[in-house]
mmCIF file of C-alpha atoms in Angstrom:
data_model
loop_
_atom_site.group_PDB
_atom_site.id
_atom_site.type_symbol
_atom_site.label_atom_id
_atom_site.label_comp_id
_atom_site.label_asym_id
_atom_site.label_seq_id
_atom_site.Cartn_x
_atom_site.Cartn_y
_atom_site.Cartn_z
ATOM 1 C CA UNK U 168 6.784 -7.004 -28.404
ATOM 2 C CA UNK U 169 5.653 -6.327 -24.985
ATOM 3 C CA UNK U 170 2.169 -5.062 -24.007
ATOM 4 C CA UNK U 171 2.938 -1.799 -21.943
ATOM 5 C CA UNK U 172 2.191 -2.182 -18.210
ATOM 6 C CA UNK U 173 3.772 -0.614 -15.313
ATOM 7 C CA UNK U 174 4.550 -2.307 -11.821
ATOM 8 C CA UNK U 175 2.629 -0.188 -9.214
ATOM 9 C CA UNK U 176 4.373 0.829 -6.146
ATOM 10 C CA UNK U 177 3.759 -3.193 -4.271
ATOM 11 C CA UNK U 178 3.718 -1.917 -0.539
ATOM 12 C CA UNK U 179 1.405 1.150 -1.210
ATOM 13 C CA UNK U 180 -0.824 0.722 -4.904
ATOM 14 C CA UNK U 181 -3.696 1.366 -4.479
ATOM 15 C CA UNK U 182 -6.261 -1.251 -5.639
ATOM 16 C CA UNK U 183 -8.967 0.001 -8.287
ATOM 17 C CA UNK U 184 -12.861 -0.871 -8.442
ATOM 18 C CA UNK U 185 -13.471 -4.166 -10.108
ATOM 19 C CA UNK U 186 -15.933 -2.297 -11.842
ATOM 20 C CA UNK U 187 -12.969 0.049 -13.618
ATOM 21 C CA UNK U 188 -11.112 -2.861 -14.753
ATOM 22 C CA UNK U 189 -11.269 -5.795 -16.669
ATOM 23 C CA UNK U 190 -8.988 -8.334 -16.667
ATOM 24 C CA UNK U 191 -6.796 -8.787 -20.421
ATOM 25 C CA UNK U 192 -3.905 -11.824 -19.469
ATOM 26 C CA UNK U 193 -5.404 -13.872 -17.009
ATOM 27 C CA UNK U 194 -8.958 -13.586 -17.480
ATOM 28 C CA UNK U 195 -11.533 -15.205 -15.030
ATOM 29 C CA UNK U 196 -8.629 -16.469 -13.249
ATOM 30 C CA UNK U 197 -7.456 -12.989 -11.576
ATOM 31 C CA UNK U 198 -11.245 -12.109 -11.373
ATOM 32 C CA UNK U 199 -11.253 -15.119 -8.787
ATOM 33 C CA UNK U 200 -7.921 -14.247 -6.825
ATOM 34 C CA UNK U 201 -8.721 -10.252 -6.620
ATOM 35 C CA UNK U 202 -10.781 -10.262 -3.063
ATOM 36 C CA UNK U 203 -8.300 -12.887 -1.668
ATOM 37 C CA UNK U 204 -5.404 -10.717 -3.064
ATOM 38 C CA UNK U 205 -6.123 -7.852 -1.810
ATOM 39 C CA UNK U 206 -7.199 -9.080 1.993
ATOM 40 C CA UNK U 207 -3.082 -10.819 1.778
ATOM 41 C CA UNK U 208 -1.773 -7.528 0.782
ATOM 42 C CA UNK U 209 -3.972 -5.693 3.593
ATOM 43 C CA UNK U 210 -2.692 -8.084 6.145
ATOM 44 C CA UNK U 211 0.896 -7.455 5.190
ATOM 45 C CA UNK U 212 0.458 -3.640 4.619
ATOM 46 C CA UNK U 213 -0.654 -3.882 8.484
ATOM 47 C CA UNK U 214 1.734 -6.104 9.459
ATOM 48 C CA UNK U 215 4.621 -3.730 8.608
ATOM 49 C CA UNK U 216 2.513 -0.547 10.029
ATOM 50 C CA UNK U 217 2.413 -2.473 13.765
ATOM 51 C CA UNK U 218 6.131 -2.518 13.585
ATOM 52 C CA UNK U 219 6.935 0.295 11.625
ATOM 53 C CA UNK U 220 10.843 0.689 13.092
ATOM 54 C CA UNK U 221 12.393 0.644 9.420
ATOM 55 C CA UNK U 222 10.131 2.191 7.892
ATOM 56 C CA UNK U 223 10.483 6.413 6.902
ATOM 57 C CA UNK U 224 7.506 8.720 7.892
ATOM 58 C CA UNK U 225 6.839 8.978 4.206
ATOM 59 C CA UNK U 226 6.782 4.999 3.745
ATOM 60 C CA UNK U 227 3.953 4.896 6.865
ATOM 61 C CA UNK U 228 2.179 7.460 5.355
ATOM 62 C CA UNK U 229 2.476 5.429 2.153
ATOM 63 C CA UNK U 230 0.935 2.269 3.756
ATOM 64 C CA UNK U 231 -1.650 4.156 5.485
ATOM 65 C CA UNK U 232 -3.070 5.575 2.109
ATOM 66 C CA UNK U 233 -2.796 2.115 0.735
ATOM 67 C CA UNK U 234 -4.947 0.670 3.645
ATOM 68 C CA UNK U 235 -7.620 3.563 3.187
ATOM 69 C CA UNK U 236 -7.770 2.791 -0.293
ATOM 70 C CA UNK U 237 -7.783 -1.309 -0.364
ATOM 71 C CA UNK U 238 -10.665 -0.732 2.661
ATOM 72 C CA UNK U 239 -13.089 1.258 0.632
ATOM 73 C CA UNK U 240 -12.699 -0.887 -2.300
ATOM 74 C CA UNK U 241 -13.073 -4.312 -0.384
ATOM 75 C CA UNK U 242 -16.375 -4.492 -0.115
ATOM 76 C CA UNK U 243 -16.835 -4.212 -4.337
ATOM 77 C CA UNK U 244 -14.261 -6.985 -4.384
ATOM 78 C CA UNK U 245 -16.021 -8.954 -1.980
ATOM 79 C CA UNK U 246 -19.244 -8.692 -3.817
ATOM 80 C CA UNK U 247 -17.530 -9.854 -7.330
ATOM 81 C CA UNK U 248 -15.594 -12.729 -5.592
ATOM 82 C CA UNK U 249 -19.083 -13.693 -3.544
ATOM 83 C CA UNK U 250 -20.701 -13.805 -7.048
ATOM 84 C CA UNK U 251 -17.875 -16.014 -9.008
ATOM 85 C CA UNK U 252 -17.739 -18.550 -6.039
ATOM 86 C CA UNK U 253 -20.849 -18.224 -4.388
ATOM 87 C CA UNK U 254 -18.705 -18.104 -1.171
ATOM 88 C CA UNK U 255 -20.896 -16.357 1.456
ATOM 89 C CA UNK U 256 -18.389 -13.467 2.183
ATOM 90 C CA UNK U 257 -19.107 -12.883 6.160
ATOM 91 C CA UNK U 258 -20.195 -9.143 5.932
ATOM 92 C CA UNK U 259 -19.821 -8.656 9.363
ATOM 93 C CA UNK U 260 -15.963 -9.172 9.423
ATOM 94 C CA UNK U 261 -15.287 -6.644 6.782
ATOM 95 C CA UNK U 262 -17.372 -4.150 8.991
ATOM 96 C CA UNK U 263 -15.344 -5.120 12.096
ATOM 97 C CA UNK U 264 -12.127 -4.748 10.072
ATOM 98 C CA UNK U 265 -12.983 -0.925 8.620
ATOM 99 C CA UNK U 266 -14.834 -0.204 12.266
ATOM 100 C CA UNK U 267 -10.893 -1.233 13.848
ATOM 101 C CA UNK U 268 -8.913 0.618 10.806
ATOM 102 C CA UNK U 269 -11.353 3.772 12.157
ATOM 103 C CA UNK U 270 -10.170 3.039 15.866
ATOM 104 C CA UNK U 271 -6.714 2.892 14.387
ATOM 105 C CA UNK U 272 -6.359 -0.699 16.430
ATOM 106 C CA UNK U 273 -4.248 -2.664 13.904
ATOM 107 C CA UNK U 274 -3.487 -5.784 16.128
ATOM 108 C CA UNK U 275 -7.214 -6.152 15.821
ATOM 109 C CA UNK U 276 -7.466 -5.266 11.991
ATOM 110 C CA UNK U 277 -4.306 -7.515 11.325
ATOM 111 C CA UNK U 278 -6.286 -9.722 13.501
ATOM 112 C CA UNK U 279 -9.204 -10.043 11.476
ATOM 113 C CA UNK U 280 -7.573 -9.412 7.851
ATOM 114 C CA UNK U 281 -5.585 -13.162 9.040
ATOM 115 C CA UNK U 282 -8.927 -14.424 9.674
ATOM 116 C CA UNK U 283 -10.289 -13.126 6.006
ATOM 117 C CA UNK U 284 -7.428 -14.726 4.599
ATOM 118 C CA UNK U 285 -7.579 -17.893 5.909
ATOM 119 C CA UNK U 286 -11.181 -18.282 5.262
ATOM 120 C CA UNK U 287 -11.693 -16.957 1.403
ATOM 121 C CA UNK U 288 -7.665 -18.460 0.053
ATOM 122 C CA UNK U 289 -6.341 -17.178 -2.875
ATOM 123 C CA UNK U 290 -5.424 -20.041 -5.057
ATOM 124 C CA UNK U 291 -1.790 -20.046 -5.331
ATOM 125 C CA UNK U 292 -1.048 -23.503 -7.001
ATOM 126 C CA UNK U 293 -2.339 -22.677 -10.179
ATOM 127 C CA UNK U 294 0.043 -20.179 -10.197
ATOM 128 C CA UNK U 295 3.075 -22.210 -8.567
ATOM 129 C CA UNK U 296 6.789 -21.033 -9.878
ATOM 130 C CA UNK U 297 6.980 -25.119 -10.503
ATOM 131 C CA UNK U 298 5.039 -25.285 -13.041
ATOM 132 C CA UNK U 299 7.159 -22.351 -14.819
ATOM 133 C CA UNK U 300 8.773 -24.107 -18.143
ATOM 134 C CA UNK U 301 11.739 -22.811 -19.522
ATOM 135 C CA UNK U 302 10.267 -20.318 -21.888
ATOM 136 C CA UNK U 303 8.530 -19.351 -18.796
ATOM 137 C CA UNK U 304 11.434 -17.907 -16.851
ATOM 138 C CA UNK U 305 13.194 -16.816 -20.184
ATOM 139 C CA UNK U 306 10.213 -14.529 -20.693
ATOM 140 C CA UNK U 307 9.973 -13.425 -17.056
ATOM 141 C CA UNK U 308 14.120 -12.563 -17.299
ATOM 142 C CA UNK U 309 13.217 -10.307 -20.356
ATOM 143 C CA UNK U 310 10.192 -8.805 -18.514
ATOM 144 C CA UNK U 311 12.494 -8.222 -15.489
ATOM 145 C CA UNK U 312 15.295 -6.426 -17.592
ATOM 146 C CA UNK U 313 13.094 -4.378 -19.832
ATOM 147 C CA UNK U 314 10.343 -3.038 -17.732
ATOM 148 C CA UNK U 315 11.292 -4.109 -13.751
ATOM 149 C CA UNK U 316 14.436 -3.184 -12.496
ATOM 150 C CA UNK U 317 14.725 0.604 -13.625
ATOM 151 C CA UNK U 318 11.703 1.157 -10.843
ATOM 152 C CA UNK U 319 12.068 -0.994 -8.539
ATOM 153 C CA UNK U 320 15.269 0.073 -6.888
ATOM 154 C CA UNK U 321 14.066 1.635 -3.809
ATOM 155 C CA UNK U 322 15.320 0.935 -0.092
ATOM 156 C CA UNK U 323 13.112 0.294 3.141
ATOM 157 C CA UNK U 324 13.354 3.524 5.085
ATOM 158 C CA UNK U 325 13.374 5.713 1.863
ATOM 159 C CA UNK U 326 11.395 8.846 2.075
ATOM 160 C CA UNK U 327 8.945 7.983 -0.876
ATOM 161 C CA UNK U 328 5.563 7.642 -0.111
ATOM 162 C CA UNK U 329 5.132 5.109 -3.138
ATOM 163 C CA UNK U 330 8.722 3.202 -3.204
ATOM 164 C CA UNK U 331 8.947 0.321 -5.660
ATOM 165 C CA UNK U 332 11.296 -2.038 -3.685
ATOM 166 C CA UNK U 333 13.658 -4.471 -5.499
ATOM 167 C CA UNK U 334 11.358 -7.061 -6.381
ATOM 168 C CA UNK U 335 13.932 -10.114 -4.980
ATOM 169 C CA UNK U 336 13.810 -8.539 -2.350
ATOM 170 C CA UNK U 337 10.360 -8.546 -1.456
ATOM 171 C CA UNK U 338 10.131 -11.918 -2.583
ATOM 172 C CA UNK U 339 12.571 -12.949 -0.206
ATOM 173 C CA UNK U 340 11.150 -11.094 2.570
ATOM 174 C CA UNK U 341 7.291 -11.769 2.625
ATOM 175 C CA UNK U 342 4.971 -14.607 2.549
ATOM 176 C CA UNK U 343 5.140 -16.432 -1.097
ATOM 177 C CA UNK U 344 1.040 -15.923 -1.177
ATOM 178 C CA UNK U 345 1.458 -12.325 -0.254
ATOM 179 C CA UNK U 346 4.476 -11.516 -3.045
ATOM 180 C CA UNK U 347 2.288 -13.404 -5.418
ATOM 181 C CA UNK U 348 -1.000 -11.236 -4.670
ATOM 182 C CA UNK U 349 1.044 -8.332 -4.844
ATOM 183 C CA UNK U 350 1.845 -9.408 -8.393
ATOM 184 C CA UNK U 351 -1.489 -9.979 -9.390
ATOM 185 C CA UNK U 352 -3.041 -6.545 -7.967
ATOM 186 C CA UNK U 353 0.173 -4.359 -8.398
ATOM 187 C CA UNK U 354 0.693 -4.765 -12.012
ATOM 188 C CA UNK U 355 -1.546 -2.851 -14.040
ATOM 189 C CA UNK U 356 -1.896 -2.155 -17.920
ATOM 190 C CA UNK U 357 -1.822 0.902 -20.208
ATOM 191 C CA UNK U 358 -4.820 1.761 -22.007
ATOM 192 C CA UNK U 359 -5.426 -0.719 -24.628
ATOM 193 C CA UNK U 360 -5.593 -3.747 -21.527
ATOM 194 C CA UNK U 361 -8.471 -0.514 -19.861
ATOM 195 C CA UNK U 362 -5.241 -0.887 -16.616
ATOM 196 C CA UNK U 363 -5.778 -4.572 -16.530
ATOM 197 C CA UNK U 364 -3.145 -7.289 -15.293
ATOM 198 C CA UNK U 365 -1.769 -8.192 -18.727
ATOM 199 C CA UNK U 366 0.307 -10.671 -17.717
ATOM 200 C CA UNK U 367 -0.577 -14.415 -18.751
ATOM 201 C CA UNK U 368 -0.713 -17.592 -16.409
ATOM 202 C CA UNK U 369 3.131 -18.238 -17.569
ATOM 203 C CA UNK U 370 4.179 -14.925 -16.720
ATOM 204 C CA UNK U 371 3.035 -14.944 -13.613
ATOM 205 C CA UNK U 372 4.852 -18.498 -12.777
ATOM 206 C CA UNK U 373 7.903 -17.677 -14.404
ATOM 207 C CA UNK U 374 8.116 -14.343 -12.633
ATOM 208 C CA UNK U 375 7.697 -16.355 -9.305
ATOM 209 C CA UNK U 376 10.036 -18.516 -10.180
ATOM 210 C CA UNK U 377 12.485 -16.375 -11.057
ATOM 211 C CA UNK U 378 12.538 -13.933 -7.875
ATOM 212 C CA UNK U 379 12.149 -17.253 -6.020
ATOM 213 C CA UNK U 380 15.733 -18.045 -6.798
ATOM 214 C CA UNK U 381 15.311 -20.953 -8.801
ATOM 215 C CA UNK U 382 17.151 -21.708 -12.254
ATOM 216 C CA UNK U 383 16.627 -23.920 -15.334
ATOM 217 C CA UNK U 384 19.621 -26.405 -15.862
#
C-alpha cells in the first residue's frame, strides 16, 4: 500500500521551512539536495516569468507567489545545507538576489540564482533514471496511475494560479536537474511522513526514468 502524499503544484509550491519538515523516504539525502533544489526551481520559476508570453495572468501571479515564498525560506535552507556540507554559502549573493526580486529586475535575479546553482550543485547522479531497475519503473508506473495523472492535467496558459502540468511534459520541457528538484521539493507527505518527501531513492529514479521516456526490454 502506498504512503499518502500529494504532488504540489511543480511551477508554483511553495517550499516549507526545513525546520517544519523532516525528511521520511530519502533521509539525509534530500536534507543535502533541499538548498540546491530550491535555487534550480527559483531559476526556472524566473526563467519563465522573463518570458512570460504563454503564460495566463493567473499562472504569473502563480510564479510570483512561488518566488516570494522560495526567497524568504532560502536563507533557512541555506543555513541547513551550510551545516551538512560545511559549504560556505556566500551570504552576500542571496542578499543581492532578494535586494533584485525587490527591484523586480529578474535578468539580474535569474542572473544570480544561475550563479547559486552552479556554485552549491545538487547532486543529480545519485539519483540518475539509469540506475532505475525494473521494479524501479514498475513502481514509478503504479505511482503515476494511482496518485499522478488525475492532477496533473493542466495546460500552460490555464487560468490556475497553482496548475499541476502533465508531468511528461515538464520533463520534456525543462532542464533534467530542474524536473528532478522539482520532484524532490514538490512532493510532500500526509501527516504520518509530518509533509515529508516520502518517496525512496528508487522512486525517485524510476520516476525519472519513466517521464524520461525510457523503457525496460
Amino acid at each position: 500500500m502506498f504512503k499518502s502524499f500529494v504532488i504540489a503544484g511543480c511551477i508554483a509550491a511553495a517550499g516549507l521551512c526545513p525546520a517544519a519538515v523532516f525528511c521520511a523516504g530519502l533521509g539525509t539525502t534530500l536534507d543535502r539536495a533541499r538548498f540546491p533544489s530550491e535555487v534550480l526551481i527559483l531559476r526556472g520559476d524566473l526563467q519563465r516569468l522573463i518570458s512570460p508570453a504563454a503564460l495566463s495572468p493567473a499562472e504569473v501571479t502563480g510564479l510570483e507567489g512561488r518566488i516570494k515564498s522560495a526567497l524568504t525560506g532560502l536563507s533557512w535552507l541555506a543555513l541547513e545545507y551550510d551545516a551538512l556540507t560545511r559549504s560556505g554559502i556566500d551570504r552576500k549573493l542571496l542578499q543581492d538576489l532578494d535586494r533584485s526580486w525587490a527591484k523586480r529586475d529578474l535578468v539580474s535575479a535569474e542572473a544570480l540564482a544561475d550563479e547559486l546553482s552552479r556554485r552549491y550543485t545538487l547532486n543529480s547522479a545519485i539519483f540518475s533514471a539509469g540506475r532505475a531497475g525494473a521494479e524501479d519503473l514498475e513502481r514509478a508506473r503504479e505511482l503515476d496511475l494511482q496518485l499522478c495523472q488525475g492532477c496533473h492535467t493542466d495546460k500552460v496558459g490555464t487560468e490556475k494560479i497553482l496548475p499541476a502540468y502533465p508531468l511528461r511534459e515538464m520533463a520534456a520541457n525543462m532542464p533534467s536537474e530542474e524536473f528532478l528538484a522539482r520532484l524532490l521539493s514538490g512532493v510532500r507527505g500526509a501527516s504520518d511522513t509530518a509533509l515529508a518527501n516520502p518517496l525512496s531513492l528508487g522512486d525517485i529514479r524510476g520516476l525519472l526514468r519513466l517521464y524520461q521516456g525510457d523503457t525496460v526490454d
